[in-house]
Amino acid sequence: MQKITENDCSETIVRQKRKNGVTYVYKRIVRYNPAKRNTEVISSKLLGKLDASGILIPNRPKKAHAPVTNKPAPTIEKKIVGISDILKFIAEDCDIEDDLYASFKDDACVNKILDVANYWVANPGQSLSKFEGWQRLHQNRYGYLITEDIYHNLFCAVGADTQAEQLYFKARSKREGKCVLAYDTTTISTYGQRDEFARYGFNKDAGGLPVIKLLTLFSLHSHQPIAFRKQPGNYPDVISLTNALKELSWLDMDKVELVMDQGFYSENNLTELLRRHVKFLCLADRRTKWVSKLLDQYRDELDSPENFNGLNTFERGYCCLNKRTFGFTRQRGTESAKAGEEQMFEKRIYTYLYLDTARAAQEEQNFYSSLMELKAQMEENRKELTDAALERAAKFLVRSKRPYCGKYKYALNKESFNKEIRKFGCFALVSNQADSTFETLRTYRRREHIEDIFELEKDCLDGRTPRVWEAAALEGRFFCQFIALGLYCELYERIFKIKEQLKEDNAATKGEERDNRLLLRWLQSKSLKQILDYFSVLELTGFRADRNIAIRTEVTKRDQLFLKLLGMKNV
């Protein structure tokens, strides 16, 4: 069967029998090619096959192709949101996020800073090498994967933007108002050789590496770090106070009280503090002449029962007021004095003397043991004794000659020994304001919180030995650790307050009382990291197609109570 079509083509029905005995029917379109003098097959289409009776069995029709549309392909994404939600709420509620946005003016930069800080808080002790893998499982604020190159560039940009850093410090200080600030330093070991601040000095970690010194202001009211500053590692603490006072002036923190340890005590520092009318509380070295003189004068007062600490019978305290004269050299001339002249002024100084009898007994035991060892060495006529040991023996030992043998024997000089041990266990605090003796001691001991945050920054926030080679990148890394430290301290303080609130047990019903008791027991058995890890089961699964569907992991009753007490309303 042949049918003529256009362009001299003909349509032909062809039956073709295969080796398996089945006859297939094709529809072919052919055309005669005069140049080649043969017939060409233009197209061939299988129509079906013949059954045993010769009837055509047509093929199954092909499925029609789906119409092409511009709809996006459906995507499914699952992220852990429990930890991110808690830390995001903390950053918003304590205004860290607002202060960062106001200081840096770049939303992407702020989001990256907070993402790095969240990683350090949620993964204590972990280095940034695992940050990229952590982001693949957890929701971040930046919206994209922060690779090693991205956070390195972030550190460099933040470290170079000194103005933004200082504006952030000023914003945090304005939220404090009148407060007590602990001021202290710590050393950070570094492998970097390009930073001019990395120098060999006193390394508090005893690592043998060059160190950079970090000076930190920490609020003892809000338990928040306020500001930090970098200093060469070989600088002593005592020379840094003048710049700290200038920094307080820039931060507009006039109504504050500085609490410092013995490393910042010197006559020049006391003079500067008094001249600038800054309230201070500082530990003084008891070997200082005027402090030693006061201890000799008022030592008997410390043995009086009326000066005992009612909460701790091992502690005794006494406050004495004395006027002292201070002098300084004027750097600028005035109508009354010329530049370079020595100017004197008189101020009242409150000296708080304390005695810890338990510590005194231990010091006395150690002192007596060392003298007995020195006595034995002197009787053996050791030649390797140092000049300091010989001087100490001359002060505390009495030499006499033994009869018959002609050798010397040594005994304790009771007068010198008794005079020396009277100062054991004693220490002195110096201030320019009057307060209760033991309330002043409690204020000073709260300064230990800044030592805790130094250990926290090193051990938990990957700050013990940062492997950063460039000075700007190291400065930016310190700032990101500073933000993480603020988040950690705020979250820790809120959990502590929740525990104290649950201990009061002000529940209205027995059911609420039981829920509070179970939550308190759970919080007391968990560290902050364990609490955050517990909420890592809160996941958000998102289905994005023609319509968006989000499925969030359910929250138990105890978890709801904790998040509610933390301050999160939309639980």
Coordinates of C-alpha atoms in Angstrom, one line a residue:
M1 CA 0.0 0.0 0.0
Q2 CA 1.5 3.3 -1.1
K3 CA 0.2 6.9 -0.8
I4 CA 1.8 9.9 -2.5
T5 CA 2.5 12.9 -0.2
E6 CA 4.1 16.3 -0.7
N7 CA 7.7 16.8 -2.0
D8 CA 7.5 13.6 -4.0
C9 CA 7.4 11.5 -0.9
S10 CA 5.3 8.4 -0.6
E11 CA 3.8 6.8 2.5
T12 CA 4.2 3.0 2.6
I13 CA 2.9 0.3 5.0
V14 CA 5.5 -2.3 5.5
R15 CA 5.2 -5.8 7.2
Q16 CA 8.4 -7.2 8.5
K17 CA 8.7 -10.7 10.0
R18 CA 11.4 -11.3 12.6
K19 CA 13.3 -14.4 13.5
N20 CA 11.0 -15.0 16.5
G21 CA 8.1 -15.4 14.1
V22 CA 6.3 -12.1 15.1
T23 CA 5.3 -9.8 12.2
Y24 CA 5.7 -6.0 12.9
V25 CA 3.9 -3.4 10.9
Y26 CA 5.7 -0.1 10.1
K27 CA 4.6 3.1 8.5
R28 CA 7.4 4.5 6.4
I29 CA 7.8 7.7 4.4
V30 CA 10.2 7.3 1.4
R31 CA 11.4 9.4 -1.4
Y32 CA 13.2 8.6 -4.7
N33 CA 16.7 10.2 -5.0
P34 CA 17.5 10.8 -8.7
A35 CA 21.1 11.5 -8.0
K36 CA 21.7 8.2 -6.2
R37 CA 19.0 6.4 -8.2
N38 CA 17.5 4.7 -5.1
T39 CA 14.8 5.2 -2.6
E40 CA 15.6 6.8 0.7
V41 CA 13.6 6.2 4.0
I42 CA 12.7 9.6 5.4
S43 CA 11.0 8.3 8.6
S44 CA 9.8 5.0 10.1
K45 CA 7.1 4.5 12.7
L46 CA 6.1 1.2 14.4
L47 CA 2.3 0.8 14.3
G48 CA 2.1 -2.6 16.0
K49 CA 2.2 -6.3 15.4
L50 CA 0.0 -9.0 13.8
D51 CA -1.6 -11.7 15.8
A52 CA -2.1 -15.3 14.7
S53 CA -5.3 -14.3 12.8
G54 CA -3.5 -11.4 11.0
I55 CA -5.3 -8.7 13.0
L56 CA -3.1 -5.6 13.9
I57 CA -2.4 -5.1 17.6
P58 CA -1.5 -1.4 18.0
N59 CA 1.3 -0.2 20.3
R60 CA 0.5 1.5 23.6
P61 CA 0.4 5.2 23.2
K62 CA 3.4 7.1 24.8
K63 CA 2.8 9.3 27.8
A64 CA 2.4 12.9 27.1
H65 CA 5.2 15.1 28.4
A66 CA 4.3 17.4 31.3
P67 CA 3.9 21.0 30.3
V68 CA 7.0 23.1 31.1
T69 CA 6.3 25.5 34.0
N70 CA 8.4 28.0 35.9
K71 CA 7.6 26.6 39.3
P72 CA 10.6 26.0 41.6
A73 CA 11.7 22.5 42.3
P74 CA 10.5 21.4 45.8
T75 CA 13.3 21.5 48.4
I76 CA 13.4 20.0 51.9
E77 CA 15.8 21.4 54.6
K78 CA 16.3 20.4 58.2
K79 CA 18.3 22.5 60.7
I80 CA 18.9 22.4 64.4
V81 CA 17.3 25.6 65.8
G82 CA 17.1 25.1 69.6
I83 CA 20.6 26.4 70.4
S84 CA 20.4 29.2 67.9
D85 CA 17.0 30.4 69.2
I86 CA 18.2 30.6 72.8
L87 CA 21.4 32.5 71.9
K88 CA 19.5 34.7 69.5
F89 CA 17.1 35.6 72.3
I90 CA 19.9 36.3 74.7
A91 CA 21.7 38.6 72.2
E92 CA 18.5 40.5 71.6
D93 CA 17.3 40.7 75.2
C94 CA 20.5 42.0 76.7
D95 CA 21.0 44.5 73.8
I96 CA 24.3 43.0 72.5
E97 CA 22.7 42.7 69.1
D98 CA 21.4 46.3 69.0
D99 CA 24.7 47.7 70.2
L100 CA 26.5 45.8 67.4
Y101 CA 24.2 47.0 64.7
A102 CA 24.5 50.6 66.0
S103 CA 28.3 50.3 66.0
F104 CA 29.1 48.5 62.8
K105 CA 26.3 49.7 60.5
D106 CA 26.7 46.4 58.5
D107 CA 24.1 43.7 59.0
A108 CA 26.1 41.0 57.3
C109 CA 29.2 41.7 59.4
V110 CA 27.1 41.7 62.6
N111 CA 25.4 38.4 61.7
K112 CA 28.8 36.8 61.0
I113 CA 30.2 38.0 64.3
L114 CA 27.2 36.6 66.2
D115 CA 27.4 33.3 64.3
V116 CA 31.1 32.9 65.3
A117 CA 30.2 33.9 68.9
N118 CA 27.3 31.4 69.0
Y119 CA 29.6 28.6 67.8
W120 CA 32.1 29.3 70.6
V121 CA 29.4 29.4 73.3
A122 CA 27.7 26.2 72.1
N123 CA 31.0 24.3 71.7
P124 CA 33.3 25.1 74.6
G125 CA 37.0 24.3 73.8
Q126 CA 36.4 23.7 70.1
S127 CA 38.6 25.4 67.5
L128 CA 37.2 27.2 64.5
S129 CA 38.3 24.3 62.2
K130 CA 35.0 22.5 63.0
F131 CA 32.9 25.7 62.5
E132 CA 32.0 24.9 58.9
G133 CA 30.7 21.4 59.7
W134 CA 28.7 22.7 62.6
Q135 CA 26.9 25.3 60.4
R136 CA 25.6 22.5 58.1
L137 CA 23.5 21.2 60.9
H138 CA 22.6 24.4 62.8
Q139 CA 20.7 27.4 61.7
N140 CA 22.8 30.5 61.4
R141 CA 22.0 34.2 61.1
Y142 CA 24.2 35.0 58.1
G143 CA 22.2 32.7 55.8
Y144 CA 25.2 31.3 54.0
L145 CA 28.0 29.0 54.9
I146 CA 30.8 30.9 56.7
T147 CA 34.0 29.2 55.4
E148 CA 37.6 29.7 56.7
D149 CA 38.3 32.4 54.2
I150 CA 35.1 34.3 55.2
Y151 CA 35.7 34.4 58.9
H152 CA 39.4 35.2 58.4
N153 CA 38.4 38.2 56.3
L154 CA 35.8 39.0 59.0
F155 CA 38.5 39.1 61.7
C156 CA 40.7 41.4 59.6
A157 CA 37.9 43.8 58.8
V158 CA 36.7 43.9 62.5
G159 CA 40.3 44.4 63.8
A160 CA 40.9 47.2 61.4
D161 CA 37.6 49.0 62.3
T162 CA 38.8 50.6 65.6
Q163 CA 36.0 53.1 65.6
A164 CA 33.3 50.5 65.5
E165 CA 34.9 48.6 68.4
Q166 CA 35.1 51.7 70.6
L167 CA 31.6 52.7 69.8
Y168 CA 30.4 49.2 70.9
F169 CA 32.4 49.6 74.2
K170 CA 30.8 53.0 74.8
A171 CA 27.3 51.6 74.1
R172 CA 27.8 48.8 76.6
S173 CA 29.1 51.2 79.2
K174 CA 26.1 53.5 78.9
R175 CA 23.8 50.6 79.9
E176 CA 25.7 50.1 83.2
G177 CA 25.5 53.6 84.8
K178 CA 26.8 53.6 88.3
C179 CA 28.6 50.3 89.0
V180 CA 31.6 48.5 90.4
L181 CA 34.2 47.6 87.8
A182 CA 36.9 45.0 88.2
Y183 CA 40.0 45.9 86.3
D184 CA 42.6 43.2 85.6
T185 CA 44.9 41.7 83.0
T186 CA 45.7 38.3 81.5
T187 CA 48.3 37.1 79.1
I188 CA 47.5 35.3 75.8
S189 CA 50.1 33.1 74.3
T190 CA 50.5 33.3 70.5
Y191 CA 52.5 31.7 67.7
G192 CA 52.2 34.8 65.5
Q193 CA 55.5 36.7 64.9
R194 CA 54.0 39.6 62.8
D195 CA 52.2 41.2 65.7
E196 CA 54.3 43.9 67.4
F197 CA 52.4 43.4 70.7
A198 CA 53.6 39.8 70.9
R199 CA 56.7 39.9 73.2
Y200 CA 58.4 37.7 75.7
G201 CA 57.2 38.6 79.2
F202 CA 55.6 37.1 82.2
N203 CA 53.4 34.3 80.8
K204 CA 50.7 33.4 83.3
D205 CA 50.2 30.1 81.5
A206 CA 53.9 29.3 81.6
G207 CA 53.9 28.2 78.0
G208 CA 57.3 29.7 77.0
L209 CA 55.7 31.6 74.0
P210 CA 55.5 35.3 73.4
V211 CA 52.4 36.8 74.9
I212 CA 50.0 39.6 74.4
K213 CA 48.4 41.3 77.4
L214 CA 44.7 41.9 77.5
L215 CA 43.3 44.5 79.9
T216 CA 39.6 44.0 80.7
L217 CA 36.9 46.0 82.4
F218 CA 34.2 43.8 83.9
S219 CA 31.0 44.9 85.7
L220 CA 30.5 43.2 89.0
H221 CA 26.8 44.3 88.9
S222 CA 25.6 43.0 85.6
H223 CA 28.5 40.4 85.3
Q224 CA 29.1 41.7 81.8
P225 CA 32.5 42.6 80.2
I226 CA 32.5 46.2 79.2
A227 CA 35.7 46.8 77.3
F228 CA 39.2 45.4 76.6
R229 CA 42.4 46.8 75.3
K230 CA 45.6 45.2 73.9
Q231 CA 49.0 45.8 75.4
P232 CA 52.6 44.5 74.7
G233 CA 53.3 41.3 76.6
N234 CA 56.4 42.7 78.4
Y235 CA 54.6 45.7 80.0
P236 CA 54.0 45.5 83.8
D237 CA 50.4 46.0 85.1
V238 CA 51.2 49.0 87.2
I239 CA 51.9 51.3 84.2
S240 CA 48.6 50.6 82.5
L241 CA 46.3 52.4 85.0
T242 CA 46.7 55.9 83.6
N243 CA 45.4 54.9 80.2
A244 CA 42.6 52.9 81.8
L245 CA 41.4 56.2 83.5
K246 CA 41.5 57.9 80.2
E247 CA 39.5 55.1 78.7
L248 CA 36.9 55.5 81.5
S249 CA 36.6 59.2 80.6
W250 CA 36.0 58.3 76.9
L251 CA 33.4 55.7 77.9
D252 CA 31.6 58.4 80.1
M253 CA 31.9 56.2 83.1
D254 CA 32.5 58.7 85.9
K255 CA 30.4 57.2 88.7
V256 CA 32.2 53.9 89.0
E257 CA 34.4 52.2 91.6
L258 CA 37.5 50.4 90.3
V259 CA 38.5 47.2 92.1
M260 CA 42.1 46.1 91.5
D261 CA 44.6 43.6 92.7
Q262 CA 48.1 44.2 94.1
G263 CA 49.6 44.4 90.6
F264 CA 48.1 47.9 90.1
Y265 CA 49.2 49.3 93.4
S266 CA 51.7 52.1 93.4
E267 CA 52.0 55.6 94.9
N268 CA 51.7 57.1 91.4
N269 CA 48.5 55.2 90.6
L270 CA 47.0 56.3 93.9
T271 CA 47.9 59.9 93.1
E272 CA 46.2 59.6 89.7
L273 CA 43.1 58.0 91.1
L274 CA 42.7 60.7 93.8
R275 CA 43.4 63.6 91.3
R276 CA 40.7 62.3 89.0
H277 CA 38.3 61.7 91.9
V278 CA 37.8 58.1 90.9
K279 CA 36.5 55.7 93.6
F280 CA 38.8 52.7 94.0
L281 CA 39.5 49.7 96.1
C282 CA 42.9 48.1 95.8
L283 CA 44.9 45.4 97.5
A284 CA 48.2 46.9 99.0
D285 CA 51.4 45.0 99.6
R286 CA 51.8 44.5 103.3
R287 CA 55.6 45.0 103.0
T288 CA 55.1 48.6 101.9
K289 CA 56.5 50.8 104.6
W290 CA 53.4 52.8 105.5
V291 CA 51.2 49.6 105.4
S292 CA 53.7 47.7 107.6
K293 CA 53.7 50.7 110.0
L294 CA 49.9 50.6 110.3
L295 CA 49.9 46.8 110.8
D296 CA 52.4 47.3 113.7
Q297 CA 50.2 50.1 115.1
Y298 CA 46.8 48.4 114.9
R299 CA 47.7 44.7 115.1
D300 CA 46.3 44.3 118.6
E301 CA 42.9 45.6 117.3
L302 CA 42.7 42.6 115.1
D303 CA 42.7 40.3 118.1
S304 CA 39.8 42.1 119.7
P305 CA 36.5 40.1 119.6
E306 CA 34.5 43.1 118.5
N307 CA 36.4 43.0 115.2
F308 CA 35.6 39.4 114.4
N309 CA 33.6 38.5 111.3
G310 CA 30.3 37.2 112.5
L311 CA 30.0 34.9 109.4
N312 CA 33.5 33.5 109.6
T313 CA 35.3 33.4 113.0
F314 CA 38.7 32.9 111.2
E315 CA 38.5 36.4 109.8
R316 CA 39.0 39.7 111.6
G317 CA 39.0 43.2 110.3
Y318 CA 39.7 46.8 111.3
C319 CA 39.4 50.1 109.4
C320 CA 41.7 53.0 110.1
L321 CA 41.6 56.5 108.6
N322 CA 44.8 58.4 107.9
K323 CA 45.7 61.5 106.0
R324 CA 48.5 61.3 103.5
T325 CA 50.3 63.8 101.3
F326 CA 50.6 63.1 97.6
G327 CA 52.7 64.9 95.0
F328 CA 52.8 65.1 91.2
T329 CA 54.5 67.1 88.5
R330 CA 52.3 69.4 86.5
Q331 CA 52.4 68.8 82.8
R332 CA 50.5 72.0 81.9
G333 CA 50.8 75.4 83.5
T334 CA 48.0 77.3 85.2
E335 CA 47.6 80.7 86.9
S336 CA 48.7 79.3 90.2
A337 CA 51.4 76.8 89.1
K338 CA 53.8 76.5 86.2
A339 CA 54.4 73.5 84.0
G340 CA 57.0 71.2 85.5
E341 CA 56.4 72.3 89.1
E342 CA 55.9 69.7 91.9
Q343 CA 52.5 70.1 93.4
M344 CA 51.4 68.6 96.7
F345 CA 47.9 67.8 98.1
E346 CA 46.5 66.0 101.1
K347 CA 43.8 63.3 101.0
R348 CA 42.1 61.0 103.4
I349 CA 42.8 57.3 102.8
Y350 CA 40.8 54.4 104.3
T351 CA 43.0 51.4 105.1
Y352 CA 41.2 48.2 105.8
L353 CA 43.4 45.7 107.7
Y354 CA 42.4 42.1 107.9
L355 CA 43.7 38.9 109.6
D356 CA 42.9 35.4 108.4
T357 CA 43.9 33.1 111.3
A358 CA 43.7 29.9 109.3
R359 CA 46.0 31.4 106.7
A360 CA 48.3 32.8 109.4
A361 CA 48.7 29.3 111.0
Q362 CA 49.7 27.8 107.6
E363 CA 52.2 30.6 106.9
E364 CA 53.7 30.3 110.4
Q365 CA 54.1 26.5 109.9
N366 CA 55.8 27.0 106.5
F367 CA 58.0 29.8 107.9
Y368 CA 59.1 27.7 110.9
S369 CA 59.9 24.7 108.6
S370 CA 62.1 26.8 106.4
L371 CA 64.0 28.2 109.3
M372 CA 64.6 24.8 110.7
E373 CA 66.0 23.7 107.3
L374 CA 68.2 26.8 107.2
K375 CA 69.4 26.1 110.8
A376 CA 70.5 22.6 109.8
Q377 CA 72.3 23.9 106.8
M378 CA 74.1 26.5 108.9
E379 CA 75.2 23.9 111.5
E380 CA 76.6 21.8 108.7
N381 CA 78.5 24.8 107.5
R382 CA 77.2 24.6 103.9
K383 CA 79.3 26.7 101.5
E384 CA 76.7 27.0 98.8
L385 CA 74.3 29.2 100.7
T386 CA 73.3 32.4 99.0
D387 CA 73.7 35.9 100.4
A388 CA 70.0 36.1 100.9
A389 CA 70.0 32.9 103.0
L390 CA 72.9 34.2 105.1
E391 CA 71.1 37.5 105.7
R392 CA 68.0 35.6 106.7
A393 CA 70.0 33.5 109.1
A394 CA 71.6 36.5 110.7
K395 CA 68.1 38.0 111.3
F396 CA 66.2 35.0 112.7
L397 CA 69.0 32.7 114.1
V398 CA 71.3 33.2 117.1
R399 CA 74.8 31.7 116.9
S400 CA 76.6 30.3 119.9
K401 CA 79.8 28.2 120.3
R402 CA 79.6 24.7 121.5
P403 CA 82.0 23.8 124.4
Y404 CA 84.8 21.2 123.8
C405 CA 84.3 20.7 120.1
G406 CA 84.6 24.4 119.0
K407 CA 81.7 24.1 116.5
Y408 CA 78.8 26.6 116.3
K409 CA 75.2 25.8 117.1
Y410 CA 72.1 27.9 116.1
A411 CA 68.8 28.7 117.8
L412 CA 65.8 30.8 116.9
N413 CA 65.8 34.5 117.7
K414 CA 62.5 34.6 119.6
E415 CA 62.1 38.4 119.3
S416 CA 62.6 38.5 115.6
F417 CA 60.5 35.4 115.1
N418 CA 57.6 36.6 117.1
K419 CA 57.7 40.0 115.4
E420 CA 57.7 38.4 112.0
I421 CA 54.8 36.0 112.6
R422 CA 52.5 38.8 113.9
K423 CA 52.0 39.9 110.3
F424 CA 51.3 36.4 108.9
G425 CA 47.8 36.1 107.5
C426 CA 47.4 39.9 107.4
F427 CA 46.5 41.9 104.3
A428 CA 45.4 45.4 103.6
L429 CA 42.8 47.0 101.2
V430 CA 43.2 50.7 100.4
S431 CA 40.2 52.9 99.3
N432 CA 39.1 56.5 99.2
Q433 CA 35.6 55.9 100.5
A434 CA 34.2 54.6 103.8
D435 CA 32.2 51.4 104.1
S436 CA 31.7 48.5 106.4
T437 CA 34.9 46.6 107.0
F438 CA 33.6 43.2 105.9
E439 CA 31.3 44.6 103.2
T440 CA 34.5 46.1 101.6
L441 CA 36.1 42.7 101.8
R442 CA 33.1 41.1 100.1
T443 CA 33.3 43.7 97.3
Y444 CA 36.9 43.0 96.7
R445 CA 36.3 39.2 96.7
R446 CA 33.7 39.7 94.0
R447 CA 36.7 40.8 91.8
E448 CA 37.5 37.1 91.5
H449 CA 34.7 36.9 88.9
I450 CA 37.1 38.5 86.4
E451 CA 39.6 35.8 87.0
D452 CA 36.8 33.3 86.2
I453 CA 36.0 35.0 82.9
F454 CA 39.7 34.9 81.9
E455 CA 39.7 31.1 82.4
L456 CA 36.4 30.9 80.6
E457 CA 37.8 32.9 77.6
K458 CA 40.9 30.7 77.4
D459 CA 39.4 27.3 78.0
C460 CA 35.9 27.5 76.6
L461 CA 36.2 30.2 73.9
D462 CA 39.3 28.9 72.2
G463 CA 41.4 31.8 73.5
R464 CA 44.4 30.2 75.1
T465 CA 46.7 30.1 72.1
P466 CA 45.0 31.6 69.0
R467 CA 46.7 30.6 65.8
V468 CA 46.4 33.9 64.0
W469 CA 49.4 35.4 62.3
E470 CA 48.3 39.0 61.4
A471 CA 47.8 41.7 63.9
A472 CA 44.5 43.0 62.5
A473 CA 43.1 39.4 62.4
L474 CA 44.1 38.8 66.0
E475 CA 42.4 42.0 67.1
G476 CA 39.2 41.0 65.3
R477 CA 39.4 37.5 66.8
F478 CA 39.7 39.0 70.3
F479 CA 36.6 41.2 69.6
C480 CA 34.5 38.2 68.5
Q481 CA 35.6 36.3 71.6
F482 CA 34.6 39.3 73.7
I483 CA 31.1 39.1 72.2
A484 CA 31.0 35.4 72.9
L485 CA 32.1 36.1 76.5
G486 CA 29.2 38.6 76.9
L487 CA 26.7 36.0 75.6
Y488 CA 28.1 33.3 77.9
C489 CA 28.1 35.5 81.0
E490 CA 24.5 36.6 80.4
L491 CA 23.2 33.1 79.8
Y492 CA 25.0 31.8 82.8
E493 CA 23.7 34.6 85.0
R494 CA 20.1 34.0 83.9
I495 CA 20.3 30.3 84.6
F496 CA 21.7 31.1 88.1
K497 CA 18.8 33.4 88.8
I498 CA 16.3 30.7 87.6
K499 CA 17.8 28.3 90.1
E500 CA 17.5 30.9 92.9
Q501 CA 13.9 31.6 91.9
L502 CA 13.0 27.9 91.9
K503 CA 14.6 27.4 95.3
E504 CA 12.2 30.0 96.8
D505 CA 9.3 27.7 95.8
N506 CA 6.5 30.2 95.3
A507 CA 4.3 27.8 93.4
A508 CA 0.5 28.3 93.6
T509 CA -0.5 24.7 93.2
K510 CA 1.0 21.3 93.9
G511 CA 1.4 20.6 90.2
E512 CA 3.4 23.7 89.7
E513 CA 5.5 22.9 92.8
R514 CA 6.3 19.5 91.4
D515 CA 7.3 21.0 88.0
N516 CA 9.5 23.5 89.7
R517 CA 11.2 20.9 91.8
L518 CA 11.9 18.7 88.8
L519 CA 13.3 21.6 86.8
L520 CA 15.5 22.7 89.6
R521 CA 16.9 19.1 90.0
W522 CA 17.6 19.0 86.3
L523 CA 19.3 22.3 86.2
Q524 CA 21.5 21.5 89.2
S525 CA 22.7 18.3 87.5
K526 CA 23.6 20.0 84.2
S527 CA 26.4 22.3 83.0
L528 CA 25.6 25.2 80.6
K529 CA 27.0 23.2 77.7
Q530 CA 24.8 20.2 78.6
I531 CA 21.8 22.4 78.8
L532 CA 22.5 23.8 75.3
D533 CA 23.2 20.3 74.0
Y534 CA 19.9 19.1 75.4
F535 CA 18.0 21.6 73.2
S536 CA 19.9 20.5 70.1
V537 CA 17.0 18.1 69.5
L538 CA 14.8 21.0 68.5
E539 CA 14.8 20.9 64.7
L540 CA 13.0 22.9 62.1
T541 CA 12.1 21.0 58.9
G542 CA 11.1 23.2 56.0
F543 CA 9.3 22.1 52.8
R544 CA 9.5 24.7 50.1
A545 CA 7.5 24.2 46.9
D546 CA 4.2 25.8 45.7
R547 CA 3.5 26.4 49.4
N548 CA 5.9 26.6 52.4
I549 CA 5.4 24.2 55.3
A550 CA 7.5 24.2 58.5
I551 CA 7.5 21.5 61.1
R552 CA 9.1 22.2 64.4
T553 CA 10.1 19.6 67.1
E554 CA 7.7 19.4 70.0
V555 CA 8.7 20.8 73.4
T556 CA 8.0 19.0 76.7
K557 CA 6.4 20.7 79.7
R558 CA 9.6 21.0 81.6
D559 CA 11.4 22.5 78.6
Q560 CA 8.6 25.0 78.2
L561 CA 8.9 26.1 81.9
F562 CA 12.6 26.6 81.5
L563 CA 12.3 28.7 78.3
K564 CA 9.5 30.7 79.9
L565 CA 11.6 31.5 83.0
L566 CA 14.5 32.3 80.7
G567 CA 12.3 35.0 79.2
M568 CA 11.4 33.5 75.9
K569 CA 7.6 34.1 75.4
N570 CA 7.0 32.4 72.0
V571 CA 7.8 28.9 73.2

